[in-house]
Each structure stands twice: as C-alpha cells, then as structure tokens.
JSON list of C-alpha atoms in Angstrom, two decimals:
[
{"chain": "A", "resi": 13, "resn": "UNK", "atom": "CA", "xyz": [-85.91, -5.05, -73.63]},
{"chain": "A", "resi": 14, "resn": "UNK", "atom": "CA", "xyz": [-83.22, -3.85, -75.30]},
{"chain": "A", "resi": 15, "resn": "UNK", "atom": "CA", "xyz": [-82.74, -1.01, -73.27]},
{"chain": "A", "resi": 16, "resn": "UNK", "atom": "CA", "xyz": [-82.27, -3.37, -69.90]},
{"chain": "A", "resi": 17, "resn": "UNK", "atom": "CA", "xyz": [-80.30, -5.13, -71.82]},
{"chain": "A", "resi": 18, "resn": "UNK", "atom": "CA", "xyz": [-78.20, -3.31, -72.10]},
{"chain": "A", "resi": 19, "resn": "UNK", "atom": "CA", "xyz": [-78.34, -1.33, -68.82]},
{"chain": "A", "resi": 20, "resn": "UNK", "atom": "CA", "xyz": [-77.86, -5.11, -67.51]},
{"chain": "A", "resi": 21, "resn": "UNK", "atom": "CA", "xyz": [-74.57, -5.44, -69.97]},
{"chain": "A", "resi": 22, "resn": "UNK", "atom": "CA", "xyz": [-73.50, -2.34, -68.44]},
{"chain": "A", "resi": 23, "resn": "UNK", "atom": "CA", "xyz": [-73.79, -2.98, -65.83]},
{"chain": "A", "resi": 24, "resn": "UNK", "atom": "CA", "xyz": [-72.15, -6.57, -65.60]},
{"chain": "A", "resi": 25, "resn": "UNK", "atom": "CA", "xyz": [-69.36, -4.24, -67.27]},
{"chain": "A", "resi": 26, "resn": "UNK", "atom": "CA", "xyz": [-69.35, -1.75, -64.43]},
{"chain": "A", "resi": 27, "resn": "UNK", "atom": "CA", "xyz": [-69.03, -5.09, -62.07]},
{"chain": "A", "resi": 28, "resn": "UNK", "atom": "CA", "xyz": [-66.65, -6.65, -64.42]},
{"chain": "A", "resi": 29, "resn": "UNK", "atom": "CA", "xyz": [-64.62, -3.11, -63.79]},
{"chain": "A", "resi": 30, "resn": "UNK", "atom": "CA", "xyz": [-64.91, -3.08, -60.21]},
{"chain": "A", "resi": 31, "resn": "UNK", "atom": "CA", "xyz": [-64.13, -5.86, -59.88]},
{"chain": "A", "resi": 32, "resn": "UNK", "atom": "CA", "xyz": [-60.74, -5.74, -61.82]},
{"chain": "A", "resi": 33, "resn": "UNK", "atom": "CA", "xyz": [-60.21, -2.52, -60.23]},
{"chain": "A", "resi": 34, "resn": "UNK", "atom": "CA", "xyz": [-60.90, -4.51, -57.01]},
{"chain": "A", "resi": 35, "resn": "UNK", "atom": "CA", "xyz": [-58.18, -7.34, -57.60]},
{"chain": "A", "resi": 36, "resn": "UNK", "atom": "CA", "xyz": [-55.95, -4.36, -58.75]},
{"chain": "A", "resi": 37, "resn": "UNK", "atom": "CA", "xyz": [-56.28, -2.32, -55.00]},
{"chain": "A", "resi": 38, "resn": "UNK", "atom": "CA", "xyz": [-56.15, -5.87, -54.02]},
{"chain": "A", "resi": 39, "resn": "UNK", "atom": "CA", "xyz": [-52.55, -6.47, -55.88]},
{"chain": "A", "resi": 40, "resn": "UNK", "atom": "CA", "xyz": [-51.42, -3.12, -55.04]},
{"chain": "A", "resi": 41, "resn": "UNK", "atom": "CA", "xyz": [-52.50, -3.33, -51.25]},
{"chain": "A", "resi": 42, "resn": "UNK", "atom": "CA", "xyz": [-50.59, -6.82, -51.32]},
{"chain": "A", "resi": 43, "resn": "UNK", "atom": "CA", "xyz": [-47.92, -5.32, -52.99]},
{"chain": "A", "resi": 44, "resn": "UNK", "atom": "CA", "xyz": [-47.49, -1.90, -50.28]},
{"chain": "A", "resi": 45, "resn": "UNK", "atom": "CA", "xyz": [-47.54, -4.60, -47.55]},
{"chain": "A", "resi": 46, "resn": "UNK", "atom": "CA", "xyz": [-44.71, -6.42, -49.05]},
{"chain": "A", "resi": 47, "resn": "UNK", "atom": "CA", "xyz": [-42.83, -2.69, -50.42]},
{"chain": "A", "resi": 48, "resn": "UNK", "atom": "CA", "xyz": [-43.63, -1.48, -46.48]},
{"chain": "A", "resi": 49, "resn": "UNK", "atom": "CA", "xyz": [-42.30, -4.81, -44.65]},
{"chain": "A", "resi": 50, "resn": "UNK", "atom": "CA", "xyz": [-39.38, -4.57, -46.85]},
{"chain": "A", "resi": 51, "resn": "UNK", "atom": "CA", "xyz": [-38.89, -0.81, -46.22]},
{"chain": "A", "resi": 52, "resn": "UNK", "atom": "CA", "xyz": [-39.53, -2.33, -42.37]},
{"chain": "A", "resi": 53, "resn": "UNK", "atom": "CA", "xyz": [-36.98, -5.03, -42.29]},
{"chain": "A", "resi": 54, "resn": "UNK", "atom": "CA", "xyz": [-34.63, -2.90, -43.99]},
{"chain": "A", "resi": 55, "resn": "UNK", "atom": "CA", "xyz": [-34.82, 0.17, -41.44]},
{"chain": "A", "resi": 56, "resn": "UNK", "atom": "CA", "xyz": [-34.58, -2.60, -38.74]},
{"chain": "A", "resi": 57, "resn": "UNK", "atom": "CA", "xyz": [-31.66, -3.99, -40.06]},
{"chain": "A", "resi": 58, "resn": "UNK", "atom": "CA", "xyz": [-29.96, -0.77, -40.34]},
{"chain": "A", "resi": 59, "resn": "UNK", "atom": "CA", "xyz": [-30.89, 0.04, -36.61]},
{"chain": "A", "resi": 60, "resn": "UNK", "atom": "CA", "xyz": [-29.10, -3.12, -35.88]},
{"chain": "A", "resi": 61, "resn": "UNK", "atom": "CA", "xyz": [-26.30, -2.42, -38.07]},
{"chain": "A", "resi": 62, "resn": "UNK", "atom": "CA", "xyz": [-26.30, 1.09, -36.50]},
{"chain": "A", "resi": 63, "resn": "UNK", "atom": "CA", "xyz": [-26.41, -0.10, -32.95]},
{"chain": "A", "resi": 64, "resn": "UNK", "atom": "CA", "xyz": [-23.74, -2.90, -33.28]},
{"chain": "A", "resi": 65, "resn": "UNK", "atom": "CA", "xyz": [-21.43, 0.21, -34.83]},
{"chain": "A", "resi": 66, "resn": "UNK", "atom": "CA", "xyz": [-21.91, 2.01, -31.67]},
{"chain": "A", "resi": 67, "resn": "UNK", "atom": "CA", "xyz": [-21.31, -0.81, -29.56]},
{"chain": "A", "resi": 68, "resn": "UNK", "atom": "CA", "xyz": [-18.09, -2.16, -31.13]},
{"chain": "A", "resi": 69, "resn": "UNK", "atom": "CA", "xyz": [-16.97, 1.91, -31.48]},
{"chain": "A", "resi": 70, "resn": "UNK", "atom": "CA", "xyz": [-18.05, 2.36, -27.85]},
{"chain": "A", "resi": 71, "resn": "UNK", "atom": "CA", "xyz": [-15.65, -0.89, -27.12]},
{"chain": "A", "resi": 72, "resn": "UNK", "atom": "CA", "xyz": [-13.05, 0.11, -29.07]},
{"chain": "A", "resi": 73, "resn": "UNK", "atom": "CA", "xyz": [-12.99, 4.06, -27.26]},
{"chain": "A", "resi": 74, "resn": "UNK", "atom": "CA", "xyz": [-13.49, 1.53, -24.21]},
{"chain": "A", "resi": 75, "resn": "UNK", "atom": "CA", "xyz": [-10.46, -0.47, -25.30]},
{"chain": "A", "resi": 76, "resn": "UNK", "atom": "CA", "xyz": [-8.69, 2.64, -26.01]},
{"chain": "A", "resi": 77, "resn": "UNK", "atom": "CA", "xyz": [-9.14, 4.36, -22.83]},
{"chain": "A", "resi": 78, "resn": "UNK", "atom": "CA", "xyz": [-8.45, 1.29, -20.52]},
{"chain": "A", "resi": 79, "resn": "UNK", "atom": "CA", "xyz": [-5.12, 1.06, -22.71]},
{"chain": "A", "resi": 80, "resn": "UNK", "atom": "CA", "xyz": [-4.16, 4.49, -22.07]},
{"chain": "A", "resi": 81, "resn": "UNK", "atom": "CA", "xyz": [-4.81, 4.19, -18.41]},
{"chain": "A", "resi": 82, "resn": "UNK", "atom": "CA", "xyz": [-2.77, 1.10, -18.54]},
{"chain": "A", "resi": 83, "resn": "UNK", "atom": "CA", "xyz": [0.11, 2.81, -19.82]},
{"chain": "A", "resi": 84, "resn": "UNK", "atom": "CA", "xyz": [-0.35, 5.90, -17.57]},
{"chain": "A", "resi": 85, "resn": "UNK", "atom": "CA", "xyz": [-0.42, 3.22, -14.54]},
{"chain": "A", "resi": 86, "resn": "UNK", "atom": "CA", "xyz": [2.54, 1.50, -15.85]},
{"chain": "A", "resi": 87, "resn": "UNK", "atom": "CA", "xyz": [4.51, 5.14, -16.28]},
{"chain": "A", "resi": 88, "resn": "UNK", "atom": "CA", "xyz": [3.39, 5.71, -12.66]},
{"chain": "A", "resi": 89, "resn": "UNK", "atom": "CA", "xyz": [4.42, 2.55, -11.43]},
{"chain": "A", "resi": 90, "resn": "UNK", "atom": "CA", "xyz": [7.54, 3.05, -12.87]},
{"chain": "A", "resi": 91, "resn": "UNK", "atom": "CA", "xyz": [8.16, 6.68, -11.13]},
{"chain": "A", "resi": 92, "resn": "UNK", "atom": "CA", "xyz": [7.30, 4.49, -7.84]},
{"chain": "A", "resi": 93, "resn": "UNK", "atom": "CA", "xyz": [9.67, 2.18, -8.44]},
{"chain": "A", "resi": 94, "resn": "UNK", "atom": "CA", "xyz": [12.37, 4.74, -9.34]},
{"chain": "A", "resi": 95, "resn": "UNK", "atom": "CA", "xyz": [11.53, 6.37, -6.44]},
{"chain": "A", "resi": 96, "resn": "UNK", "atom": "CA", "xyz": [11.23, 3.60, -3.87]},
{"chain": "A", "resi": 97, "resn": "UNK", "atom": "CA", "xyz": [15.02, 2.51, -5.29]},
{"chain": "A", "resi": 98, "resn": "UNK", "atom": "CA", "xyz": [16.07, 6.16, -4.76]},
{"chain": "A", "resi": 99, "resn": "UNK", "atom": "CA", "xyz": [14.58, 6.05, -1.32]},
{"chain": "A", "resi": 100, "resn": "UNK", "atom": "CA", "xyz": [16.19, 2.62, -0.38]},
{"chain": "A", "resi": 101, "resn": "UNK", "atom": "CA", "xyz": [19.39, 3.88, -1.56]},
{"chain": "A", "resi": 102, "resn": "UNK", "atom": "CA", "xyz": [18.96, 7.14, 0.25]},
{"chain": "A", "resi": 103, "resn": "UNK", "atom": "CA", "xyz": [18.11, 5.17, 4.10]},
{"chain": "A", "resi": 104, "resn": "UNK", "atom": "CA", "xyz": [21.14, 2.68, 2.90]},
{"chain": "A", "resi": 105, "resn": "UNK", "atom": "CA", "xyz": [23.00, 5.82, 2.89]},
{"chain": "A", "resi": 106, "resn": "UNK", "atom": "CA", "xyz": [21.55, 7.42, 5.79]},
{"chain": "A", "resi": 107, "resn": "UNK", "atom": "CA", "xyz": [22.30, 4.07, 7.78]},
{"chain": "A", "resi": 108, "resn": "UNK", "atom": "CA", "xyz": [25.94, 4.20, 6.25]},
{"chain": "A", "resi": 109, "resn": "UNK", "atom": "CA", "xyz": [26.33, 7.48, 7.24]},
{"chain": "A", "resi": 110, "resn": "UNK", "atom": "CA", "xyz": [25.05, 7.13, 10.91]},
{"chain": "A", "resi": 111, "resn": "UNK", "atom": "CA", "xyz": [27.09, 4.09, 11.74]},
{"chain": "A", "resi": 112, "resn": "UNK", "atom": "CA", "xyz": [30.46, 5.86, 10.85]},
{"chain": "A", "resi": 113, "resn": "UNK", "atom": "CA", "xyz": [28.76, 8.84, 13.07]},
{"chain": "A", "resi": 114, "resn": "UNK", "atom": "CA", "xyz": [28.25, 6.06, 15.98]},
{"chain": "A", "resi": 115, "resn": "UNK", "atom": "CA", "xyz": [31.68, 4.99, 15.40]},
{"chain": "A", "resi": 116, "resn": "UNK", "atom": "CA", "xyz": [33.26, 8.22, 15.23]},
{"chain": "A", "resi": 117, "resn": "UNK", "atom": "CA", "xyz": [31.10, 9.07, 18.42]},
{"chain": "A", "resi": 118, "resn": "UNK", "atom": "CA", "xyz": [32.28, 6.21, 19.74]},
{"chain": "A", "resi": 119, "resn": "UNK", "atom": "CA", "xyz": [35.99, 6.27, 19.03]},
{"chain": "A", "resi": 120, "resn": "UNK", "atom": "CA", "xyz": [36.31, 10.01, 20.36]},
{"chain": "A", "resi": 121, "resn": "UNK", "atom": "CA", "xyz": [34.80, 8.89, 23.69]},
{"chain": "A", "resi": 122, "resn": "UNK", "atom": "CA", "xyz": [37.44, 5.51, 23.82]},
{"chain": "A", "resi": 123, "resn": "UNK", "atom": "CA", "xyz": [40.12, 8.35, 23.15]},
{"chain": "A", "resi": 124, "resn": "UNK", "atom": "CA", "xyz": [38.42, 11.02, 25.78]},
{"chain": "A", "resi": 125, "resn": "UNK", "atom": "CA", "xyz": [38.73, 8.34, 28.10]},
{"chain": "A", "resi": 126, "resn": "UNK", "atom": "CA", "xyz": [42.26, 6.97, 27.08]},
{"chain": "A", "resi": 127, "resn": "UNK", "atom": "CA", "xyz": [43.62, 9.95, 27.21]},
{"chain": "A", "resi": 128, "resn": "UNK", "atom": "CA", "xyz": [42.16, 11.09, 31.11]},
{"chain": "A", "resi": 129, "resn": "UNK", "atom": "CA", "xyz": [42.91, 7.70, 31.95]},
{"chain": "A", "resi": 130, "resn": "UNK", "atom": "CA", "xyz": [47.01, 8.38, 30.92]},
{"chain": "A", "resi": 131, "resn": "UNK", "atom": "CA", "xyz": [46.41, 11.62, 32.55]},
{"chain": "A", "resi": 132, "resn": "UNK", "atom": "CA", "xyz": [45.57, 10.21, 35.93]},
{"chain": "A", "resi": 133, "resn": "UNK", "atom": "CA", "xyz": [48.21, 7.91, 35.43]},
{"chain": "A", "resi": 134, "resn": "UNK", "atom": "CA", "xyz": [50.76, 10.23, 34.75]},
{"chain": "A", "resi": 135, "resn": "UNK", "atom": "CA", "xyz": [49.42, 11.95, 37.87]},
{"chain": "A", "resi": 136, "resn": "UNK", "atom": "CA", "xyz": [50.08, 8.82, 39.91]},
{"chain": "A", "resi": 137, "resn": "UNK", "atom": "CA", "xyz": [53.25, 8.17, 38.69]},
{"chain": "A", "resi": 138, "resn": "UNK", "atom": "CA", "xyz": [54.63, 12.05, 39.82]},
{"chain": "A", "resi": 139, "resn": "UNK", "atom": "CA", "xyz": [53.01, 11.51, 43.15]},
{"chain": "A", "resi": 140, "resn": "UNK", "atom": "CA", "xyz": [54.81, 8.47, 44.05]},
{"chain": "A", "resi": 141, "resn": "UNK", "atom": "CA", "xyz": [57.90, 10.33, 42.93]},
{"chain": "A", "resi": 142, "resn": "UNK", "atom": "CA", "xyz": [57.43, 13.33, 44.92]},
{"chain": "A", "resi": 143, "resn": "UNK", "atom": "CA", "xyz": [58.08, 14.04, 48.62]},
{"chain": "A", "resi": 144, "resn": "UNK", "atom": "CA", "xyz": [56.88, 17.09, 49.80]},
{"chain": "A", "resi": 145, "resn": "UNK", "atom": "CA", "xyz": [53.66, 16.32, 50.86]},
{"chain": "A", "resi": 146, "resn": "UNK", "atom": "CA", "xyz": [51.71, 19.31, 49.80]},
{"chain": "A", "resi": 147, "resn": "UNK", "atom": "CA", "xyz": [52.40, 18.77, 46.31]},
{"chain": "A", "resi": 148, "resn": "UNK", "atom": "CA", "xyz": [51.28, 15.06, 46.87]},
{"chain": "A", "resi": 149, "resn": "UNK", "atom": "CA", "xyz": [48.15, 16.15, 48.03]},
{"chain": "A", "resi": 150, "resn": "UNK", "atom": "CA", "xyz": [47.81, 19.01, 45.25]},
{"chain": "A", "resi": 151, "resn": "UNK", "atom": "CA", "xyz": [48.61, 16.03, 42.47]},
{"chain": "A", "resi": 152, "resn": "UNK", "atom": "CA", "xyz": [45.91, 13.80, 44.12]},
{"chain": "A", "resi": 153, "resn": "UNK", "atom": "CA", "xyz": [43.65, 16.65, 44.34]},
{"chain": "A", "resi": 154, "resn": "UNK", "atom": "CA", "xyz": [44.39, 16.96, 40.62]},
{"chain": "A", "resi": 155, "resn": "UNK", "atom": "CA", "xyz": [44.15, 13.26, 39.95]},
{"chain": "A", "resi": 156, "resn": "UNK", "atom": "CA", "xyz": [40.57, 13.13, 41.93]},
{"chain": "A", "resi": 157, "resn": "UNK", "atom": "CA", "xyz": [39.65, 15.81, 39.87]},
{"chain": "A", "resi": 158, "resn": "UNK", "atom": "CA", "xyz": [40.68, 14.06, 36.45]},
{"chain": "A", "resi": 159, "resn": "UNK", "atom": "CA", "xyz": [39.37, 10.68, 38.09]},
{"chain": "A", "resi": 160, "resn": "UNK", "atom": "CA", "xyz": [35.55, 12.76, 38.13]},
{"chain": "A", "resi": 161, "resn": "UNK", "atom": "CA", "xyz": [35.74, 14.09, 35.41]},
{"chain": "A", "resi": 162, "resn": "UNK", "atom": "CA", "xyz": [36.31, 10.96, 33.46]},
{"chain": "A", "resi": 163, "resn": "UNK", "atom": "CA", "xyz": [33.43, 9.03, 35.77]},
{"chain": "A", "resi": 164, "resn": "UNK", "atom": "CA", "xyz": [31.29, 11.92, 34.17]},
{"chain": "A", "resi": 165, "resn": "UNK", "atom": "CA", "xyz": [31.95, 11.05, 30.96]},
{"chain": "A", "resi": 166, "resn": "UNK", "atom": "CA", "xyz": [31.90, 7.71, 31.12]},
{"chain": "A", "resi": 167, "resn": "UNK", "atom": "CA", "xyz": [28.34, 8.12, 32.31]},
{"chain": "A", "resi": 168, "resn": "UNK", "atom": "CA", "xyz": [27.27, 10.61, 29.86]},
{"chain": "A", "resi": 169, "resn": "UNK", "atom": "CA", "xyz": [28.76, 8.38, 27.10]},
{"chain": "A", "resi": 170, "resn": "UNK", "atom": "CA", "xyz": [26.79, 5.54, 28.75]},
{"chain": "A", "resi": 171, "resn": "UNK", "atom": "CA", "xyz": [23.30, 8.70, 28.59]},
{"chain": "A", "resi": 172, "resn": "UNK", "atom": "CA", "xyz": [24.01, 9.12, 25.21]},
{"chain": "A", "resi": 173, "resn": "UNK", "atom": "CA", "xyz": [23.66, 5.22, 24.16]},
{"chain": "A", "resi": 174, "resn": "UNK", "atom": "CA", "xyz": [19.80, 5.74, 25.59]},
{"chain": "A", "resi": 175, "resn": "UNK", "atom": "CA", "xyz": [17.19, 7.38, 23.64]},
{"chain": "A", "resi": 176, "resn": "UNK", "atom": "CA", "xyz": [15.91, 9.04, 27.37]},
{"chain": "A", "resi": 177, "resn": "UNK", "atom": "CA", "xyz": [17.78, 10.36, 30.57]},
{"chain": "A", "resi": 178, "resn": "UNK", "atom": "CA", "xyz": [16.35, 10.09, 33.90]},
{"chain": "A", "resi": 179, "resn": "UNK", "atom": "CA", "xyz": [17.80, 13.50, 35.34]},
{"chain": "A", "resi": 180, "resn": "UNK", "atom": "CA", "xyz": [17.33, 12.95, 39.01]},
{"chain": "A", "resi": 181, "resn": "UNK", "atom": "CA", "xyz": [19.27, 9.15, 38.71]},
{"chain": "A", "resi": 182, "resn": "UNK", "atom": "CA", "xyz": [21.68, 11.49, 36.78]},
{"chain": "A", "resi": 183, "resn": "UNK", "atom": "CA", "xyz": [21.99, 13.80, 39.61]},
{"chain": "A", "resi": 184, "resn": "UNK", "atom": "CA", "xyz": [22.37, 11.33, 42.50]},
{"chain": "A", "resi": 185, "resn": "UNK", "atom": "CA", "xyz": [24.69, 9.14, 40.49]},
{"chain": "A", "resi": 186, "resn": "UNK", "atom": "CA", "xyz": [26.97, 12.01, 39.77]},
{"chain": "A", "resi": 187, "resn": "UNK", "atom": "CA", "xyz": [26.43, 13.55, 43.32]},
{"chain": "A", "resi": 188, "resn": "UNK", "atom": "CA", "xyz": [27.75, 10.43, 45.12]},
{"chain": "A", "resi": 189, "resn": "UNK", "atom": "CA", "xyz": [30.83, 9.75, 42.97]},
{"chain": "A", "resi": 190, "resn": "UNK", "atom": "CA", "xyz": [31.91, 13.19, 43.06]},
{"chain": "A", "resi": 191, "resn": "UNK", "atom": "CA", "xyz": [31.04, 12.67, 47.14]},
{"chain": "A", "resi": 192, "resn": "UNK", "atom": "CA", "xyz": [33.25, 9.11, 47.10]},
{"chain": "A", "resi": 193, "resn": "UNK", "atom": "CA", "xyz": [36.27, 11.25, 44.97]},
{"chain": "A", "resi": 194, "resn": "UNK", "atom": "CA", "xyz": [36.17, 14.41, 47.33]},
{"chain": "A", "resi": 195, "resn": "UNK", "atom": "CA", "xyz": [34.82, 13.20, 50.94]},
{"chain": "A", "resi": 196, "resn": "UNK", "atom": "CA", "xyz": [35.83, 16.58, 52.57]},
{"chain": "A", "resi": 197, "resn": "UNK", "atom": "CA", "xyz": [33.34, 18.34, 50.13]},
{"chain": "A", "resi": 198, "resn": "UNK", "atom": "CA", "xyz": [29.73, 19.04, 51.57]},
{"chain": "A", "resi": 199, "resn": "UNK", "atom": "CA", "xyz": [26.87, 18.26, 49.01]}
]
C-alpha cells in the first residue's frame, strides 16, 4: 500500500513536473514568438528604413544629375546664343558689305556710261565743226562705235541685275543694235 503510494505520489510529482515543465516550454514558446516577431518587425522596419534610403539617395543622384544637365543645357544654350548673335552680326555685315558692293557696282557703271556718253558727245560736237567729209564720216564711224559699245554695256549692266542670262536673247539683242549702228555691216 505503501509502496503505490508512493509510486502514485511520484508519480503525481512526475505530472506535477511535467506539467510545470509544460507551462515553462509553454512560456518560453510564447516568449520566442514574441523575441522572433520582434526580431521580425525590427528586420522589416530596417528593410523599410533601408529602402526609403535608397529611394531618397536614388532622388537626390536623380536631382543631382537632372541639375547638372540643366546647367550643361543652359552653358549650351548660351554658346547658341553667342553664336546666333555672332552669326546675325556676321549676315548684318555681309548685307552691309554687299550693298556698298551693289553701289560701287552700280556707280562705276553710271560713270562707264557718263563718261561714253561725253565721249560721243564730244564726238558730235567735232563733227559738226569739221568739213572735210571723210573725217566726218571717220568721227561718226567713231561715234557709232562708242554709241555700241555703250548699248553693250548698258545691257550687260541691265544682265548683271538678273540672277540668269538668256544667251541667245543676248545674241539677237546685241546683233540687231550693232546692225541699226552699222547698216553697211553684214551679220
């Protein structure tokens, strides 16, 4: 009696024990849940911590390269600008410098044809003073002559004006003028 008594004591003990030992896992399993969602939330929050760092450093290398392409778009749109300016200037110029050609050009012709005009003048003039009738003819000969060649270079003047020459209207201009000046001549 004694004896199961004491095996039953036992083993009320040994339950007693496992069962302690039971609430302890129990505790501690409770406990590792809470220590590993902890250690859980924690590594979370530093991926989140670690991601927003890489987002707001990948925004600010962002921010940093669109700022330096800004600038290196301003520096070229200033070299445009200088150079559009220095281009501007440089047709103002060219402009300048081909309407004092045109009026140069244009002058020398006025004066090329001033001067052939007072030549065939002149010539006019001496043959109404002469008498001999050979000379009279040799001074109009002259002063047909001088009378061409200004026609000629009234119409090349005139040529010159047009960006094109039409060679044969050229021609047969030039052909009957010189044929009205010198009648006697066979073209």
């Amino acid at each position: 009696n004694i004896q199961v008594k004491f095996d039953i004591e036992k083993s009320k003990e040994r339950i007693n024990y496992l069962e302690k030992e039971q609430e302890y896992l129990r505790v501690r399993s409770s406990k590792n849940k809470i220590v590993y969602l902890i250690i859980g939330i924690l590594l979370l929050s530093i991926i989140i911590v670690l991601f927003m760092y890489l987002q707001t450093k990948h925004k600010a290398v962002t921010a940093i390269d669109l700022e330096d392409k800004k600038k290196e778009v301003e520096r070229v749109n200033k070299r445009m600008q200088k150079e559009i300016k220095f281009r501007a200037k440089a047709e103002r110029n060219l402009r300048d410098l081909l309407n004092q050609k045109e009026t140069l050009i244009s002058e020398i012709h006025h004066r090329v044809k001033n001067n052939l005009a007072i030549i065939s003048g002149l010539l006019h003039l001496q043959i109404q003073n002469v008498k001999n009738e050979e000379t009279k003819d040799m001074l109009n000969d002259t002063k047909n002559r001088i009378h061409s060649i200004a026609l000629i270079h009234e119409n090349i003047y005139h040529f010159e004006k047009q960006a094109r020459i039409d060679f044969d209207d050229y021609i047969k201009r030039h052909t009957g003028e010189v044929q009205s000046i010198f009648p006697d001549l066979d073209v």
